[in-house]
PDB file of C-alpha atoms in Angstrom:
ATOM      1  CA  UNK A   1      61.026  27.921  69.231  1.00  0.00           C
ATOM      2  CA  UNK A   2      61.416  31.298  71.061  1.00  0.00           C
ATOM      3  CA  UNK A   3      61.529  32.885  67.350  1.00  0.00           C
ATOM      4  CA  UNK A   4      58.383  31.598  66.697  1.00  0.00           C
ATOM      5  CA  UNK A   5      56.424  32.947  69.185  1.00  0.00           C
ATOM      6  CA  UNK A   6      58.277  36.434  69.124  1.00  0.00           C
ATOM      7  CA  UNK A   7      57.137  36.098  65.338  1.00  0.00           C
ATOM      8  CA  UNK A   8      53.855  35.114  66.522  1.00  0.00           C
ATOM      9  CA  UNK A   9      53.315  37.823  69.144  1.00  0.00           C
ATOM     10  CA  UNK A  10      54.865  40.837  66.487  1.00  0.00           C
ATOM     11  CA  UNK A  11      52.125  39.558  63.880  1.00  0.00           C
ATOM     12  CA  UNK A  12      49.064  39.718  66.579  1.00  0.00           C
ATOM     13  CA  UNK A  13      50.174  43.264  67.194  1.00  0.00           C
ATOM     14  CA  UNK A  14      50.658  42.522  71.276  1.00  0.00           C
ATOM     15  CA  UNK A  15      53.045  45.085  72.436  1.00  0.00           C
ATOM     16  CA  UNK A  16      52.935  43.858  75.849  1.00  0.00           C
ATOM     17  CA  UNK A  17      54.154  40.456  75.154  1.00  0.00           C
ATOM     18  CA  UNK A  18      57.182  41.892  73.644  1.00  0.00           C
ATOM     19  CA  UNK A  19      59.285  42.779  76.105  1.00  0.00           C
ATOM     20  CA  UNK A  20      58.620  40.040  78.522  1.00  0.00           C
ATOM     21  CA  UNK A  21      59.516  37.477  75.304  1.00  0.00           C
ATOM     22  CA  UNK A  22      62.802  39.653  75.154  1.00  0.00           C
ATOM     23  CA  UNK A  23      64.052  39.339  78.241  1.00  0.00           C
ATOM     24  CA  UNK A  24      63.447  35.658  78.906  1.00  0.00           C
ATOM     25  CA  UNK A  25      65.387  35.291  75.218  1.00  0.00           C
ATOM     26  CA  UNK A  26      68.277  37.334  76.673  1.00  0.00           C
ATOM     27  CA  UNK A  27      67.988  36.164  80.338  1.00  0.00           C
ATOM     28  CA  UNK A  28      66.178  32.956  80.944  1.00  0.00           C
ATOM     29  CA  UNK A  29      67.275  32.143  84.090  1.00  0.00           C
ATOM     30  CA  UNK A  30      67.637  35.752  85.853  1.00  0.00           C
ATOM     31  CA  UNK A  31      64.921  37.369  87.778  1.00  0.00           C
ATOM     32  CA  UNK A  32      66.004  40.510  87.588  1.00  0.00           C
ATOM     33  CA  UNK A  33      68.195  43.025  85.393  1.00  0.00           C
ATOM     34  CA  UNK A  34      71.132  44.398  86.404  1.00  0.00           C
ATOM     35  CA  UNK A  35      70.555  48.262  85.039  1.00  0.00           C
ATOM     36  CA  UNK A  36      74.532  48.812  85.488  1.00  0.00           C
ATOM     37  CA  UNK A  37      74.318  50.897  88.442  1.00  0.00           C
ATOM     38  CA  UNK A  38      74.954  50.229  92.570  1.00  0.00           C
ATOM     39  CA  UNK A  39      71.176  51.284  92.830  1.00  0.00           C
ATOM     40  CA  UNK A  40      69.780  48.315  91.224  1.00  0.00           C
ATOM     41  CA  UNK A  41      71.806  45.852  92.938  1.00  0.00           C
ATOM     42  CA  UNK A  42      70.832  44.329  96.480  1.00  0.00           C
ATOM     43  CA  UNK A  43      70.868  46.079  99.499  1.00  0.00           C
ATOM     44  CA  UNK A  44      73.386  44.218 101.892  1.00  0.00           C
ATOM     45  CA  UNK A  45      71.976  42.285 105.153  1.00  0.00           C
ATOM     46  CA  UNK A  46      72.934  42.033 108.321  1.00  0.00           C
ATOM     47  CA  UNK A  47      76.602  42.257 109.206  1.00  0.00           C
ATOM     48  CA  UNK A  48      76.212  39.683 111.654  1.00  0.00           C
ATOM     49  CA  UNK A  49      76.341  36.728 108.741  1.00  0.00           C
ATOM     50  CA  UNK A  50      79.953  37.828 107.190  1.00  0.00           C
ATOM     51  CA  UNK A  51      82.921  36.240 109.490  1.00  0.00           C
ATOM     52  CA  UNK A  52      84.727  38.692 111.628  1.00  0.00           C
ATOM     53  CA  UNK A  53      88.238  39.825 109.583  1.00  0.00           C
ATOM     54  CA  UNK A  54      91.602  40.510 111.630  1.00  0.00           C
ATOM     55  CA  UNK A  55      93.738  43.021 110.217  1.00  0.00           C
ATOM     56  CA  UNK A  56      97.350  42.192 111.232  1.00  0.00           C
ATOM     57  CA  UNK A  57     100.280  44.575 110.462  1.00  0.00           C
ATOM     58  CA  UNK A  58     103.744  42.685 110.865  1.00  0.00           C
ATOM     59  CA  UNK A  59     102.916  39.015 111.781  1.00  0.00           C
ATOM     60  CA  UNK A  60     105.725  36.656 110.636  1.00  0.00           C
ATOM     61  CA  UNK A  61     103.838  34.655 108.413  1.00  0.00           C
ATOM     62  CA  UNK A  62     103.911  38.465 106.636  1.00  0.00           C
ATOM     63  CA  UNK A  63     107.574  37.940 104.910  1.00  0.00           C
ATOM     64  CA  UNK A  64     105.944  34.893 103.019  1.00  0.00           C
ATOM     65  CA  UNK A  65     103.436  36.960 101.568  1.00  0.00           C
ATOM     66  CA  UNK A  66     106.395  40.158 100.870  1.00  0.00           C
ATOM     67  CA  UNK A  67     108.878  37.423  98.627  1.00  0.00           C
ATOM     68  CA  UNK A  68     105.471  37.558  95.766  1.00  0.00           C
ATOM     69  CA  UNK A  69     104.868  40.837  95.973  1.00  0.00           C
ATOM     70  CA  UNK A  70     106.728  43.330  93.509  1.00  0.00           C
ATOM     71  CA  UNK A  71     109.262  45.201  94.092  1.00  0.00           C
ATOM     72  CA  UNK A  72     108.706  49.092  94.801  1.00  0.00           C
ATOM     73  CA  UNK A  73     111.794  49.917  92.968  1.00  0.00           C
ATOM     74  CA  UNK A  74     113.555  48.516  89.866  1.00  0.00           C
ATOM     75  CA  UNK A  75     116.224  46.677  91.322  1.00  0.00           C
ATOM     76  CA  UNK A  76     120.445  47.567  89.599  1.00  0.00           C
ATOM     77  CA  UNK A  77     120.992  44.947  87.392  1.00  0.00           C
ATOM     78  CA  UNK A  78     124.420  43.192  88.816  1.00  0.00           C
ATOM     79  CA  UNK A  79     127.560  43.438  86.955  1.00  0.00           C
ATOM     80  CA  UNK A  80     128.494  40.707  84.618  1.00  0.00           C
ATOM     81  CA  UNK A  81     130.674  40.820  81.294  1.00  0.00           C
ATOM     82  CA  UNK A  82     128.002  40.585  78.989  1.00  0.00           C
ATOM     83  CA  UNK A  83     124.381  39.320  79.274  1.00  0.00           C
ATOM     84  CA  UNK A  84     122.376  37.103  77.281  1.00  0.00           C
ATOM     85  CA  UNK A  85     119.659  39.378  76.052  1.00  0.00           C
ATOM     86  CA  UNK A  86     122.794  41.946  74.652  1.00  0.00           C
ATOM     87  CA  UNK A  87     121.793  44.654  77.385  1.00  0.00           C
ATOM     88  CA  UNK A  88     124.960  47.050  77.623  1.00  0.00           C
ATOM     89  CA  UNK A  89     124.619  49.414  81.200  1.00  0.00           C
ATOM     90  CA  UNK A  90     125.774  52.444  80.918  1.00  0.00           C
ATOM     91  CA  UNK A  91     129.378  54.175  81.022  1.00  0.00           C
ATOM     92  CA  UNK A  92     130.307  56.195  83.624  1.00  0.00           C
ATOM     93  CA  UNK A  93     132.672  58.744  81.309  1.00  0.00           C
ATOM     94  CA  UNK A  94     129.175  60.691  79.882  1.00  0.00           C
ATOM     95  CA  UNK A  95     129.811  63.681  82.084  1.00  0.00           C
ATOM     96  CA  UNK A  96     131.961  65.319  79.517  1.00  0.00           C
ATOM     97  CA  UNK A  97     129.432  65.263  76.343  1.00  0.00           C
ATOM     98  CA  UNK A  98     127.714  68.064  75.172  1.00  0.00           C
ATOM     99  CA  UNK A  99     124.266  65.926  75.802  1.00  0.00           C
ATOM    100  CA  UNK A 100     122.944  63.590  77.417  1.00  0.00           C
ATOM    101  CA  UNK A 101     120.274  60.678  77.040  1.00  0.00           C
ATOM    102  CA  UNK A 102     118.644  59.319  80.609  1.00  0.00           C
ATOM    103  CA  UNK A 103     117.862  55.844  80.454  1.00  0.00           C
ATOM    104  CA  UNK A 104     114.462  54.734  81.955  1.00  0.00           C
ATOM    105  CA  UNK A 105     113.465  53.096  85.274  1.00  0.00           C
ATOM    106  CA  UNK A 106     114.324  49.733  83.746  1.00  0.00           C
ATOM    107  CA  UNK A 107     117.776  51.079  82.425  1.00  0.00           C
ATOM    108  CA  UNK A 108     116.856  50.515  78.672  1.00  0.00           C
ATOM    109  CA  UNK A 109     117.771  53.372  76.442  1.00  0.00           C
ATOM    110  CA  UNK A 110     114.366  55.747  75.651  1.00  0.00           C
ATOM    111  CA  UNK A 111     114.196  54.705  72.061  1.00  0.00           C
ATOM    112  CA  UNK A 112     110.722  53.952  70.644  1.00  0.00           C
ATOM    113  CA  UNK A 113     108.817  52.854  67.372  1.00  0.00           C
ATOM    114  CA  UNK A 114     105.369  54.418  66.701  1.00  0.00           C
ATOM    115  CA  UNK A 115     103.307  52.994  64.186  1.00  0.00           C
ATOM    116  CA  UNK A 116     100.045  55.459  63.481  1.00  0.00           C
ATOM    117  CA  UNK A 117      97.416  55.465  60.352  1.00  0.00           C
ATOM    118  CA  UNK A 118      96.994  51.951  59.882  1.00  0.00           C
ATOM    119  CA  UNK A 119     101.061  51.295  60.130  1.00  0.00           C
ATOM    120  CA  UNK A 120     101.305  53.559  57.559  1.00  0.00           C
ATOM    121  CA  UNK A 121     103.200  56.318  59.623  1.00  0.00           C
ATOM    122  CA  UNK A 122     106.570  55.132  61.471  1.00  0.00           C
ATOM    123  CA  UNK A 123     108.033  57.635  63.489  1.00  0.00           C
ATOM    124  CA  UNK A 124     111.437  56.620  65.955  1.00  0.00           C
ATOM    125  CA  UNK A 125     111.315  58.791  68.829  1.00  0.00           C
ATOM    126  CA  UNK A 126     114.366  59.207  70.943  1.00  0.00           C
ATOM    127  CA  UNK A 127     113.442  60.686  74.302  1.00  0.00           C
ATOM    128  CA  UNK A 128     114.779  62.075  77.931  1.00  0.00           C
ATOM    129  CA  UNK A 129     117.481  64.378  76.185  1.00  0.00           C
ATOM    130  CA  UNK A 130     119.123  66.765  77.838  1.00  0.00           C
ATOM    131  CA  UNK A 131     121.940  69.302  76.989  1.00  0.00           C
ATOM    132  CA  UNK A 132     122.467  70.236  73.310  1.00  0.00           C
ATOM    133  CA  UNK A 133     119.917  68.222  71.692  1.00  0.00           C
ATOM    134  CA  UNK A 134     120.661  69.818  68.115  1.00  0.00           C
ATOM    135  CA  UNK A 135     124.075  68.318  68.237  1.00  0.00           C
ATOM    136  CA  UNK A 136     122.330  64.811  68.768  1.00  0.00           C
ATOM    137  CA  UNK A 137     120.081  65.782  66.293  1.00  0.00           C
ATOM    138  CA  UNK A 138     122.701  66.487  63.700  1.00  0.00           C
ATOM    139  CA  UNK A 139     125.096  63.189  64.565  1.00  0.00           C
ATOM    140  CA  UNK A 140     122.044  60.698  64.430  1.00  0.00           C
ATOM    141  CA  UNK A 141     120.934  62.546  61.467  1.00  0.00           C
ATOM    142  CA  UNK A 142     124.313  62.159  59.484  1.00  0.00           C
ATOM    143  CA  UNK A 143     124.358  58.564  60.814  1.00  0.00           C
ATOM    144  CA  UNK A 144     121.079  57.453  59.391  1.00  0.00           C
ATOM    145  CA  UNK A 145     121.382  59.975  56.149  1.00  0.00           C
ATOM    146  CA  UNK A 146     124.842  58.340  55.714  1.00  0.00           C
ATOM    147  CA  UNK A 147     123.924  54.316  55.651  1.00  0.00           C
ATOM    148  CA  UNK A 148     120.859  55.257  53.364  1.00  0.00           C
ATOM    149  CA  UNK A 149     122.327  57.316  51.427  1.00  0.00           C
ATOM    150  CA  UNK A 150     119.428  59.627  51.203  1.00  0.00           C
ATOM    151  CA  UNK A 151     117.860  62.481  53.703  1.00  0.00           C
ATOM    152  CA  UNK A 152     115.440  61.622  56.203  1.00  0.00           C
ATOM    153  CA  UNK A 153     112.926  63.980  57.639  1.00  0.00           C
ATOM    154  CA  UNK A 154     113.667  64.623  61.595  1.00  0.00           C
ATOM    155  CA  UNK A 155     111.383  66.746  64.213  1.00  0.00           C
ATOM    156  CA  UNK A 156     113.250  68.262  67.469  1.00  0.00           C
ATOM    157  CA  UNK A 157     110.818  69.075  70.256  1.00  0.00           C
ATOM    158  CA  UNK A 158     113.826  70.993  72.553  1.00  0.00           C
ATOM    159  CA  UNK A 159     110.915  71.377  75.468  1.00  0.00           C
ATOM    160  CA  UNK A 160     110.040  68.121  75.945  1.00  0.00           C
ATOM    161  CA  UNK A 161     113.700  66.870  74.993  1.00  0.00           C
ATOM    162  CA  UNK A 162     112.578  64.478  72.370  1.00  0.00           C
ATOM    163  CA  UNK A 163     113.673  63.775  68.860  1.00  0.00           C
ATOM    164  CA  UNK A 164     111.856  61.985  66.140  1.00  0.00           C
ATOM    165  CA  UNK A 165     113.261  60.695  62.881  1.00  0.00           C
ATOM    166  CA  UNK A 166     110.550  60.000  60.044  1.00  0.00           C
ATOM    167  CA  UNK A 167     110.955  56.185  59.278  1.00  0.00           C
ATOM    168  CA  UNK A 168     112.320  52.943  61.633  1.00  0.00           C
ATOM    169  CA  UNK A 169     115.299  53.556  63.052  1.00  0.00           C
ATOM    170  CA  UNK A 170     115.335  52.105  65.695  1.00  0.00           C
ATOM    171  CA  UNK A 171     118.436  49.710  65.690  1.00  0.00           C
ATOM    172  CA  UNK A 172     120.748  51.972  64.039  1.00  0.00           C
ATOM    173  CA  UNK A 173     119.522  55.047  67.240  1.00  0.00           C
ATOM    174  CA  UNK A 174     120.120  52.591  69.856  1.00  0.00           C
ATOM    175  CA  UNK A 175     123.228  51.223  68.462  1.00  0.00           C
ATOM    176  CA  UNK A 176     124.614  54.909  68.238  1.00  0.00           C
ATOM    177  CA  UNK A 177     123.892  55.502  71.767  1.00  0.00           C
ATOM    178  CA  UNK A 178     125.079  51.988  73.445  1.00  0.00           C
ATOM    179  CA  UNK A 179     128.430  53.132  71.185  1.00  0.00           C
ATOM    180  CA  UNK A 180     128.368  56.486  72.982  1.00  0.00           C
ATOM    181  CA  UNK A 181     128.046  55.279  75.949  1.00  0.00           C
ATOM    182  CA  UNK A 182     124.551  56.188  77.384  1.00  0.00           C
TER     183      UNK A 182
END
């Protein structure tokens, strides 16, 4: 029905009509259009209709409300033997290696897949090094180069202690480090 008449209207040439037919085909029940901006909206009224809010620091009702609220920080995992999900913490013997990998806030070893161009590009990135991150670079290299059995293509950015191996590596990186120890 409403095509007709904005048929109608565009084949009598009346410009005016136009509009008005467009926005009661968009909006048939609003008055007025938002224009995306504070300035268009309302102007708030009195005050006096809102109820009055209380603002209450440390009531006891308050440590209901602080058991569903997130923690600030990531809580240690506790000890166990092994845990369901495979998660190995960390040794403490790493002092004495020549480099070091940090884990992350959530203790899970900085090892990432990026997928760019469509999923044509996979890059593993291995990040928070620090120490002697060519010597990391050279044992994951030999690693991976060694259960292909052919060379891989790998990109060491020293200053931002990250390393990134052409192609999904991924399990064989993280399995490396969880063997070292980090």
């Amino acid at each position: 029905m409403m095509a007709r008449v904005l048929f109608r209207s565009l084949q009598q040439n009346k410009p005016s009509n136009w509009s008005n037919l467009l926005r009661s085909a968009a909006a048939p029940n609003v008055d007025s259009v938002r224009q995306s901006s504070f300035r268009s909206s309302e102007p708030v009224g009195d005050l006096g209709q809102f109820p009055e809010v209380e603002v209450v620091r440390n009531p006891p009702e308050w440590k209901h409300v602080e058991r569903l609220l997130a923690p600030r920080i990531v809580p240690k995992p506790l000890a166990q033997a092994d845990y369901p999900s495979g998660w190995k913490p960390p040794m403490a013997a790493t002092v004495d290696k020549k480099y070091f990998v940090a884990r992350t806030k959530n203790f899970m070893l900085p090892v990432y897949l990026r997928r760019s161009f469509r999923g044509q590009r996979i890059v593993t990135a291995v990040r928070r090094i620090g120490g002697d991150i060519w010597l990391l670079e050279a044992e994951l290299r030999y690693l991976i180069e060694k259960k292909l059995n052919k060379q891989i293509i790998t990109r060491v950015n020293e200053m931002n202690g990250q390393i990134e191996f052409k192609g999904d590596f991924v399990t064989i990186v993280k399995g490396f480090l969880a063997e070292k120890g980090f």
